[in-house]
């Protein structure tokens, strides 16, 4: 890859083979003066795009990408599978005996990490003190009876999958997920994708708040019907002062594995490329067989929590769907509530990431980013 400095509204570097993509991004920035994003892509482990544009994010900005954070869980779990330390078909209780409480003795790791375990919430609901802790939330979830019989359905464990996976990693390695990821993955890569923003390194000055989504001009929010019962149970208010998952220091300083890592787009793309293709000639973290194992679709269809159809998950990672058509059938990744996206396709060798300051209404992956990820794959595939 031979990168050239960009001259249009989009700043940064791009390979000449992506001129069509750069032109598209220039047009998006010209059409919307408030649009501000970072975008990055590797092709077969070489940087092909590292760019940014708009008034709110610069080259070095860091931002919370919401559930795009879950890519960290997926790669960390994959590394344990790669090393033979984690068997997806073993019971969770074989690693974490207390998890067997309340009818969960037979729940497998595979079910737990693909949103099938029926634990999107504890009863009563977890507090922020419990969620933003390495063990407290997991202890509560271990004592909770599942909302559905594990394996009979699936529903997005939006935050709790971070607490559950974190405890599983701790029981296997003796290290928190944060420490395991930092020591084994992030620090060796030098990737700007932090699970908990460390103090004293000048990173706080680079951090940018996520801006609130606003409806398009002249389009007031559509009246909503009554909340889906499972949504009320799992996503309602918590019994203490509210914490903004992305912008409150308490959250990003801890770095919830499911929702409040801090990153730039290049850092997210670096993690995914390192896992699947390797970067700059280095061997990938995961073998092709492990990538296929953790990337294999586990569930597809109706999500009990989100009340949405055509949702699909592998082990932690999301799979492509109509909404997330970012690549081929073997691609994996995760989007974030306010527009961010991180994905990788083993078949094209493209690892892609996008962060955005103000995501499009009403939330979820920015469709513009999904289209660009797919376009890059089409150009190089």
Short mmCIF file of C-alpha atoms in Angstrom, two decimals:
data_model
loop_
_atom_site.label_atom_id
_atom_site.label_comp_id
_atom_site.label_asym_id
_atom_site.label_seq_id
_atom_site.Cartn_x
_atom_site.Cartn_y
_atom_site.Cartn_z
CA UNK A 1 0.00 0.00 0.00
CA UNK A 2 1.28 3.44 -0.99
CA UNK A 3 -0.50 6.11 0.99
CA UNK A 4 -0.96 9.67 -0.23
CA UNK A 5 -1.93 12.72 1.80
CA UNK A 6 -5.53 13.78 1.16
CA UNK A 7 -6.34 17.27 -0.08
CA UNK A 8 -10.16 17.56 0.12
CA UNK A 9 -12.55 17.93 3.06
CA UNK A 10 -11.28 14.54 4.21
CA UNK A 11 -7.85 14.79 5.85
CA UNK A 12 -5.34 12.04 6.42
CA UNK A 13 -3.90 9.33 4.19
CA UNK A 14 -5.35 6.86 1.71
CA UNK A 15 -4.20 4.39 -0.90
CA UNK A 16 -4.84 5.47 -4.49
CA UNK A 17 -6.93 2.35 -4.99
CA UNK A 18 -9.53 3.85 -2.66
CA UNK A 19 -10.07 7.05 -4.63
CA UNK A 20 -13.77 6.20 -5.10
CA UNK A 21 -14.19 5.83 -1.35
CA UNK A 22 -12.36 9.09 -0.66
CA UNK A 23 -14.58 10.91 -3.16
CA UNK A 24 -17.66 9.53 -1.41
CA UNK A 25 -16.39 10.66 1.99
CA UNK A 26 -15.55 14.13 0.65
CA UNK A 27 -19.12 14.45 -0.61
CA UNK A 28 -20.56 13.40 2.74
CA UNK A 29 -18.49 16.01 4.58
CA UNK A 30 -19.39 18.73 2.10
CA UNK A 31 -23.09 17.94 2.40
CA UNK A 32 -23.19 18.00 6.21
CA UNK A 33 -21.05 20.65 7.98
CA UNK A 34 -21.73 19.01 11.35
CA UNK A 35 -20.61 15.51 10.32
CA UNK A 36 -17.37 14.59 12.07
CA UNK A 37 -15.76 11.16 11.92
CA UNK A 38 -12.56 9.17 11.88
CA UNK A 39 -12.21 6.25 9.48
CA UNK A 40 -9.53 3.60 9.05
CA UNK A 41 -8.99 0.42 7.09
CA UNK A 42 -6.33 -2.23 6.70
CA UNK A 43 -6.13 -4.50 3.67
CA UNK A 44 -4.25 -7.74 4.28
CA UNK A 45 -2.56 -6.18 7.28
CA UNK A 46 -1.40 -2.97 5.59
CA UNK A 47 -2.94 0.41 6.31
CA UNK A 48 -5.02 1.55 3.32
CA UNK A 49 -6.98 4.39 4.91
CA UNK A 50 -6.38 6.54 7.99
CA UNK A 51 -8.45 9.70 7.78
CA UNK A 52 -10.79 12.12 9.53
CA UNK A 53 -13.03 15.06 8.78
CA UNK A 54 -15.46 17.53 10.29
CA UNK A 55 -15.36 19.98 13.18
CA UNK A 56 -15.55 17.69 16.22
CA UNK A 57 -12.89 15.00 15.72
CA UNK A 58 -9.22 15.41 14.79
CA UNK A 59 -6.47 13.00 13.85
CA UNK A 60 -5.61 12.24 17.47
CA UNK A 61 -9.09 12.41 19.04
CA UNK A 62 -10.29 9.59 21.28
CA UNK A 63 -13.96 8.80 21.84
CA UNK A 64 -16.12 6.11 23.42
CA UNK A 65 -17.54 3.97 20.57
CA UNK A 66 -20.22 2.38 22.77
CA UNK A 67 -20.76 -1.29 21.90
CA UNK A 68 -18.01 -1.28 19.29
CA UNK A 69 -16.06 -1.85 22.53
CA UNK A 70 -17.30 -5.46 22.41
CA UNK A 71 -14.72 -6.21 19.71
CA UNK A 72 -12.24 -6.24 22.60
CA UNK A 73 -14.19 -9.01 24.32
CA UNK A 74 -14.42 -10.99 21.09
CA UNK A 75 -10.69 -10.87 20.35
CA UNK A 76 -9.76 -11.59 23.98
CA UNK A 77 -12.06 -14.62 24.10
CA UNK A 78 -10.67 -15.72 20.74
CA UNK A 79 -7.14 -15.61 22.13
CA UNK A 80 -8.16 -17.89 25.01
CA UNK A 81 -9.70 -20.30 22.50
CA UNK A 82 -6.53 -20.08 20.38
CA UNK A 83 -4.40 -21.02 23.39
CA UNK A 84 -6.60 -23.96 24.35
CA UNK A 85 -7.62 -22.32 27.62
CA UNK A 86 -11.33 -21.98 26.80
CA UNK A 87 -13.69 -24.62 25.44
CA UNK A 88 -16.83 -23.04 24.05
CA UNK A 89 -18.82 -26.22 24.65
CA UNK A 90 -17.81 -26.55 28.29
CA UNK A 91 -20.21 -25.33 30.94
CA UNK A 92 -19.60 -21.89 32.36
CA UNK A 93 -19.74 -23.45 35.83
CA UNK A 94 -16.73 -25.64 35.03
CA UNK A 95 -14.67 -22.44 35.07
CA UNK A 96 -16.84 -20.40 37.44
CA UNK A 97 -18.59 -22.74 39.91
CA UNK A 98 -20.84 -20.07 41.45
CA UNK A 99 -22.48 -19.56 38.06
CA UNK A 100 -24.34 -22.87 38.48
CA UNK A 101 -26.85 -21.21 40.84
CA UNK A 102 -30.50 -20.73 39.91
CA UNK A 103 -30.73 -23.36 37.19
CA UNK A 104 -27.61 -22.41 35.22
CA UNK A 105 -25.45 -25.50 35.79
CA UNK A 106 -25.75 -26.61 32.16
CA UNK A 107 -25.30 -23.23 30.46
CA UNK A 108 -22.38 -23.45 28.06
CA UNK A 109 -19.78 -20.84 27.30
CA UNK A 110 -21.09 -20.82 23.73
CA UNK A 111 -24.58 -19.88 24.96
CA UNK A 112 -23.26 -17.29 27.40
CA UNK A 113 -21.18 -15.47 24.78
CA UNK A 114 -23.88 -15.45 22.08
CA UNK A 115 -26.61 -13.77 24.14
CA UNK A 116 -28.54 -17.00 24.76
CA UNK A 117 -28.10 -17.32 28.54
CA UNK A 118 -31.11 -15.21 29.55
CA UNK A 119 -29.06 -12.78 31.65
CA UNK A 120 -29.47 -9.35 30.04
CA UNK A 121 -30.32 -8.14 33.54
CA UNK A 122 -30.09 -9.24 37.16
CA UNK A 123 -32.96 -9.09 39.63
CA UNK A 124 -33.10 -6.48 41.02
CA UNK A 125 -31.34 -4.53 38.27
CA UNK A 126 -27.61 -3.97 38.54
CA UNK A 127 -26.50 -0.60 39.86
CA UNK A 128 -23.75 1.41 38.23
CA UNK A 129 -21.55 0.52 41.20
CA UNK A 130 -22.00 -3.14 40.27
CA UNK A 131 -21.68 -2.68 36.51
CA UNK A 132 -18.51 -0.59 36.76
CA UNK A 133 -16.69 -3.17 38.86
CA UNK A 134 -14.60 -6.19 37.93
CA UNK A 135 -16.61 -8.66 40.03
CA UNK A 136 -19.72 -7.22 41.74
CA UNK A 137 -21.99 -7.32 38.71
CA UNK A 138 -20.84 -10.82 37.83
CA UNK A 139 -21.58 -12.05 41.35
CA UNK A 140 -25.13 -10.74 41.09
CA UNK A 141 -25.63 -12.29 37.66
CA UNK A 142 -24.32 -15.63 38.90
CA UNK A 143 -27.11 -15.66 41.49
CA UNK A 144 -29.84 -14.69 38.99
CA UNK A 145 -32.31 -17.10 37.39
CA UNK A 146 -32.36 -16.58 33.60
CA UNK A 147 -35.24 -14.69 32.03
CA UNK A 148 -35.65 -17.50 29.50
CA UNK A 149 -34.46 -21.09 29.41
CA UNK A 150 -30.86 -20.80 28.17
CA UNK A 151 -30.63 -21.80 24.54
CA UNK A 152 -34.36 -21.41 23.87
CA UNK A 153 -34.01 -17.82 22.61
CA UNK A 154 -31.53 -14.98 22.45
CA UNK A 155 -31.59 -11.35 23.51
CA UNK A 156 -28.92 -8.69 23.52
CA UNK A 157 -26.95 -8.67 26.79
CA UNK A 158 -26.02 -5.07 26.07
CA UNK A 159 -23.94 -4.41 29.18
CA UNK A 160 -24.05 -7.65 31.14
CA UNK A 161 -22.04 -9.60 28.55
CA UNK A 162 -19.10 -7.43 29.60
CA UNK A 163 -19.44 -8.39 33.26
CA UNK A 164 -20.05 -12.05 32.42
CA UNK A 165 -17.17 -12.36 29.98
CA UNK A 166 -14.93 -10.41 32.33
CA UNK A 167 -15.49 -12.86 35.17
CA UNK A 168 -14.99 -15.83 32.85
CA UNK A 169 -11.62 -14.43 31.72
CA UNK A 170 -10.67 -13.84 35.36
CA UNK A 171 -11.52 -17.40 36.37
CA UNK A 172 -9.40 -18.80 33.54
CA UNK A 173 -6.38 -16.47 33.70
CA UNK A 174 -6.39 -15.01 37.20
CA UNK A 175 -6.36 -11.57 35.56
CA UNK A 176 -9.18 -9.16 34.92
CA UNK A 177 -10.26 -8.85 31.30
CA UNK A 178 -8.81 -5.33 31.43
CA UNK A 179 -5.37 -6.59 32.48
CA UNK A 180 -5.42 -9.56 30.12
CA UNK A 181 -6.33 -7.39 27.16
CA UNK A 182 -3.83 -4.65 28.06
CA UNK A 183 -0.91 -7.01 28.64
CA UNK A 184 -1.52 -9.61 25.95
CA UNK A 185 -3.11 -7.59 23.14
CA UNK A 186 -3.35 -3.79 23.30
CA UNK A 187 0.08 -2.84 24.64
CA UNK A 188 2.06 -5.13 22.30
CA UNK A 189 0.11 -3.67 19.36
CA UNK A 190 0.32 -0.09 20.56
CA UNK A 191 -3.33 0.29 19.52
CA UNK A 192 -5.29 3.35 20.65
CA UNK A 193 -8.20 1.21 21.84
CA UNK A 194 -8.19 1.38 25.62
CA UNK A 195 -10.22 -0.63 28.09
CA UNK A 196 -10.14 2.03 30.75
CA UNK A 197 -8.34 5.26 29.89
CA UNK A 198 -5.10 5.33 31.90
CA UNK A 199 -4.12 8.42 33.85
CA UNK A 200 -0.90 10.35 33.48
CA UNK A 201 -0.29 9.71 29.78
CA UNK A 202 -1.91 12.84 28.34
CA UNK A 203 -4.80 10.84 26.89
CA UNK A 204 -7.54 12.78 28.66
CA UNK A 205 -6.71 15.85 26.59
CA UNK A 206 -7.42 13.88 23.42
CA UNK A 207 -10.78 12.56 24.63
CA UNK A 208 -13.91 14.00 22.98
CA UNK A 209 -17.49 13.69 24.22
CA UNK A 210 -20.08 11.85 22.19
CA UNK A 211 -22.59 14.45 21.01
CA UNK A 212 -26.35 13.86 21.34
CA UNK A 213 -28.20 12.59 18.31
CA UNK A 214 -30.84 14.96 16.96
CA UNK A 215 -33.72 14.24 14.58
CA UNK A 216 -33.29 15.60 11.05
CA UNK A 217 -34.49 19.17 10.59
CA UNK A 218 -38.26 19.26 10.21
CA UNK A 219 -38.68 15.67 11.37
CA UNK A 220 -39.76 15.61 15.02
CA UNK A 221 -39.41 12.29 16.81
CA UNK A 222 -42.15 9.88 15.85
CA UNK A 223 -44.51 8.93 18.68
CA UNK A 224 -43.37 5.71 20.27
CA UNK A 225 -45.64 2.98 21.51
CA UNK A 226 -45.27 1.47 24.97
CA UNK A 227 -41.78 0.06 25.57
CA UNK A 228 -41.29 -3.63 24.92
CA UNK A 229 -41.56 -5.47 28.26
CA UNK A 230 -38.04 -6.90 28.11
CA UNK A 231 -36.61 -3.49 27.23
CA UNK A 232 -38.28 -1.96 30.29
CA UNK A 233 -36.81 -4.67 32.45
CA UNK A 234 -33.26 -4.55 31.10
CA UNK A 235 -32.77 -0.96 29.97
CA UNK A 236 -34.80 1.16 32.35
CA UNK A 237 -33.50 3.54 34.99
CA UNK A 238 -31.12 2.27 37.65
CA UNK A 239 -31.58 2.81 41.40
CA UNK A 240 -29.03 5.61 41.74
CA UNK A 241 -27.94 8.80 39.95
CA UNK A 242 -27.56 8.26 36.24
CA UNK A 243 -24.17 7.63 34.63
CA UNK A 244 -23.58 8.62 31.00
CA UNK A 245 -21.89 5.53 29.62
CA UNK A 246 -19.77 7.45 27.10
CA UNK A 247 -19.11 10.84 28.65
CA UNK A 248 -18.92 10.40 32.43
CA UNK A 249 -15.36 9.96 33.66
CA UNK A 250 -16.47 7.24 36.05
CA UNK A 251 -17.46 5.12 33.05
CA UNK A 252 -14.64 5.76 30.57
CA UNK A 253 -11.99 5.67 33.27
CA UNK A 254 -13.13 2.16 34.23
CA UNK A 255 -13.82 1.11 30.66
CA UNK A 256 -16.82 -1.19 30.62
CA UNK A 257 -15.91 -3.99 28.19
CA UNK A 258 -19.35 -3.92 26.62
CA UNK A 259 -19.75 -0.21 26.15
CA UNK A 260 -17.18 2.31 27.36
CA UNK A 261 -13.76 1.57 25.92
CA UNK A 262 -12.00 4.64 24.50
CA UNK A 263 -10.51 4.61 21.01
CA UNK A 264 -9.74 6.18 17.72
CA UNK A 265 -10.74 4.53 14.49
CA UNK A 266 -7.21 3.41 13.67
CA UNK A 267 -6.96 1.68 17.05
CA UNK A 268 -10.15 -0.28 16.46
CA UNK A 269 -9.06 -1.29 12.96
CA UNK A 270 -5.61 -2.26 14.26
CA UNK A 271 -7.09 -4.65 16.82
CA UNK A 272 -9.29 -6.38 14.25
CA UNK A 273 -6.56 -6.59 11.63
CA UNK A 274 -4.07 -7.93 14.17
CA UNK A 275 -6.53 -10.63 15.17
CA UNK A 276 -7.40 -11.89 11.69
CA UNK A 277 -4.71 -10.94 9.15
CA UNK A 278 -1.83 -9.72 11.28
CA UNK A 279 -0.47 -6.21 10.81
CA UNK A 280 2.61 -5.06 8.91
CA UNK A 281 3.81 -8.61 8.26
CA UNK A 282 3.31 -9.95 11.80
CA UNK A 283 1.46 -13.22 12.32
CA UNK A 284 -2.21 -12.83 13.27
CA UNK A 285 -3.23 -13.32 16.88
CA UNK A 286 -5.77 -15.95 15.85
CA UNK A 287 -5.38 -18.86 13.47
CA UNK A 288 -7.86 -19.20 10.59
CA UNK A 289 -9.52 -22.06 12.46
CA UNK A 290 -10.01 -19.93 15.58
CA UNK A 291 -11.34 -17.05 13.50
CA UNK A 292 -13.82 -19.45 11.92
CA UNK A 293 -14.76 -20.87 15.33
CA UNK A 294 -15.47 -17.59 17.09
CA UNK A 295 -16.88 -16.09 13.88
CA UNK A 296 -19.37 -18.86 13.25
CA UNK A 297 -22.98 -17.69 13.46
CA UNK A 298 -24.66 -18.97 16.62
CA UNK A 299 -28.07 -17.27 16.45
CA UNK A 300 -30.14 -15.31 13.96
CA UNK A 301 -33.67 -14.00 14.09
CA UNK A 302 -35.76 -12.31 16.75
CA UNK A 303 -33.96 -10.55 19.62
CA UNK A 304 -35.99 -10.83 22.84
CA UNK A 305 -34.46 -7.70 24.36
CA UNK A 306 -34.29 -5.33 21.40
CA UNK A 307 -37.62 -6.51 19.96
CA UNK A 308 -35.98 -6.63 16.54
CA UNK A 309 -35.78 -9.22 13.79
CA UNK A 310 -32.77 -10.19 11.68
CA UNK A 311 -30.28 -9.86 14.51
CA UNK A 312 -27.32 -12.26 14.36
CA UNK A 313 -24.38 -13.10 16.61
CA UNK A 314 -21.27 -15.22 16.55
CA UNK A 315 -19.21 -15.60 19.73
CA UNK A 316 -19.58 -12.06 21.09
CA UNK A 317 -19.25 -10.56 17.60
CA UNK A 318 -22.19 -9.52 15.44
CA UNK A 319 -22.72 -11.15 12.07
CA UNK A 320 -23.81 -9.35 8.89
CA UNK A 321 -27.51 -8.58 8.53
CA UNK A 322 -29.62 -6.22 6.46
CA UNK A 323 -28.71 -3.41 8.84
CA UNK A 324 -25.08 -4.46 9.18
CA UNK A 325 -24.21 -5.48 5.62
CA UNK A 326 -20.55 -4.55 6.03
CA UNK A 327 -19.01 -7.60 4.34
CA UNK A 328 -19.28 -11.24 3.39
CA UNK A 329 -20.84 -14.08 5.37
CA UNK A 330 -17.64 -14.84 7.30
CA UNK A 331 -17.14 -11.23 8.43
CA UNK A 332 -17.47 -10.28 12.08
CA UNK A 333 -17.54 -7.07 14.09
CA UNK A 334 -19.68 -4.90 16.29
CA UNK A 335 -21.45 -1.58 15.96
CA UNK A 336 -22.15 1.01 18.62
CA UNK A 337 -25.34 2.77 19.74
CA UNK A 338 -24.28 6.18 18.40
CA UNK A 339 -22.92 5.18 15.01
CA UNK A 340 -19.45 3.66 15.45
CA UNK A 341 -18.50 0.47 13.59
CA UNK A 342 -15.62 -2.00 13.70
CA UNK A 343 -15.54 -5.10 11.48
CA UNK A 344 -13.20 -7.46 9.67
CA UNK A 345 -13.72 -9.83 6.75
CA UNK A 346 -11.35 -12.82 6.56
CA UNK A 347 -12.20 -13.32 2.88
CA UNK A 348 -11.24 -9.84 1.65
CA UNK A 349 -8.63 -9.11 4.32
CA UNK A 350 -10.33 -5.79 5.12
CA UNK A 351 -10.39 -4.58 8.72
CA UNK A 352 -12.49 -1.42 8.99
CA UNK A 353 -13.36 1.06 11.71
CA UNK A 354 -15.35 4.27 12.00
CA UNK A 355 -15.98 6.59 14.92
CA UNK A 356 -18.39 9.51 14.79
CA UNK A 357 -19.00 12.43 17.13
CA UNK A 358 -22.73 12.76 16.44
CA UNK A 359 -24.26 9.62 15.05
CA UNK A 360 -27.32 9.55 12.81
CA UNK A 361 -30.80 9.48 14.27
CA UNK A 362 -32.19 7.21 15.73
CA UNK A 363 -28.97 5.32 16.54
CA UNK A 364 -27.07 2.16 15.77
CA UNK A 365 -24.40 1.71 13.11
CA UNK A 366 -24.06 4.71 10.82
CA UNK A 367 -25.39 3.39 7.46
CA UNK A 368 -22.81 5.55 5.67
CA UNK A 369 -20.01 3.70 7.42
CA UNK A 370 -21.49 0.29 6.69
CA UNK A 371 -21.72 1.20 3.00
CA UNK A 372 -18.09 2.36 2.93
CA UNK A 373 -16.88 -0.83 4.63
CA UNK A 374 -18.68 -2.89 2.01
CA UNK A 375 -17.37 -0.70 -0.80
CA UNK A 376 -13.76 -1.18 0.33
CA UNK A 377 -14.32 -4.92 0.37
CA UNK A 378 -15.77 -4.80 -3.14
CA UNK A 379 -12.80 -2.81 -4.41
CA UNK A 380 -10.12 -5.13 -3.05
CA UNK A 381 -11.98 -8.45 -2.92
#
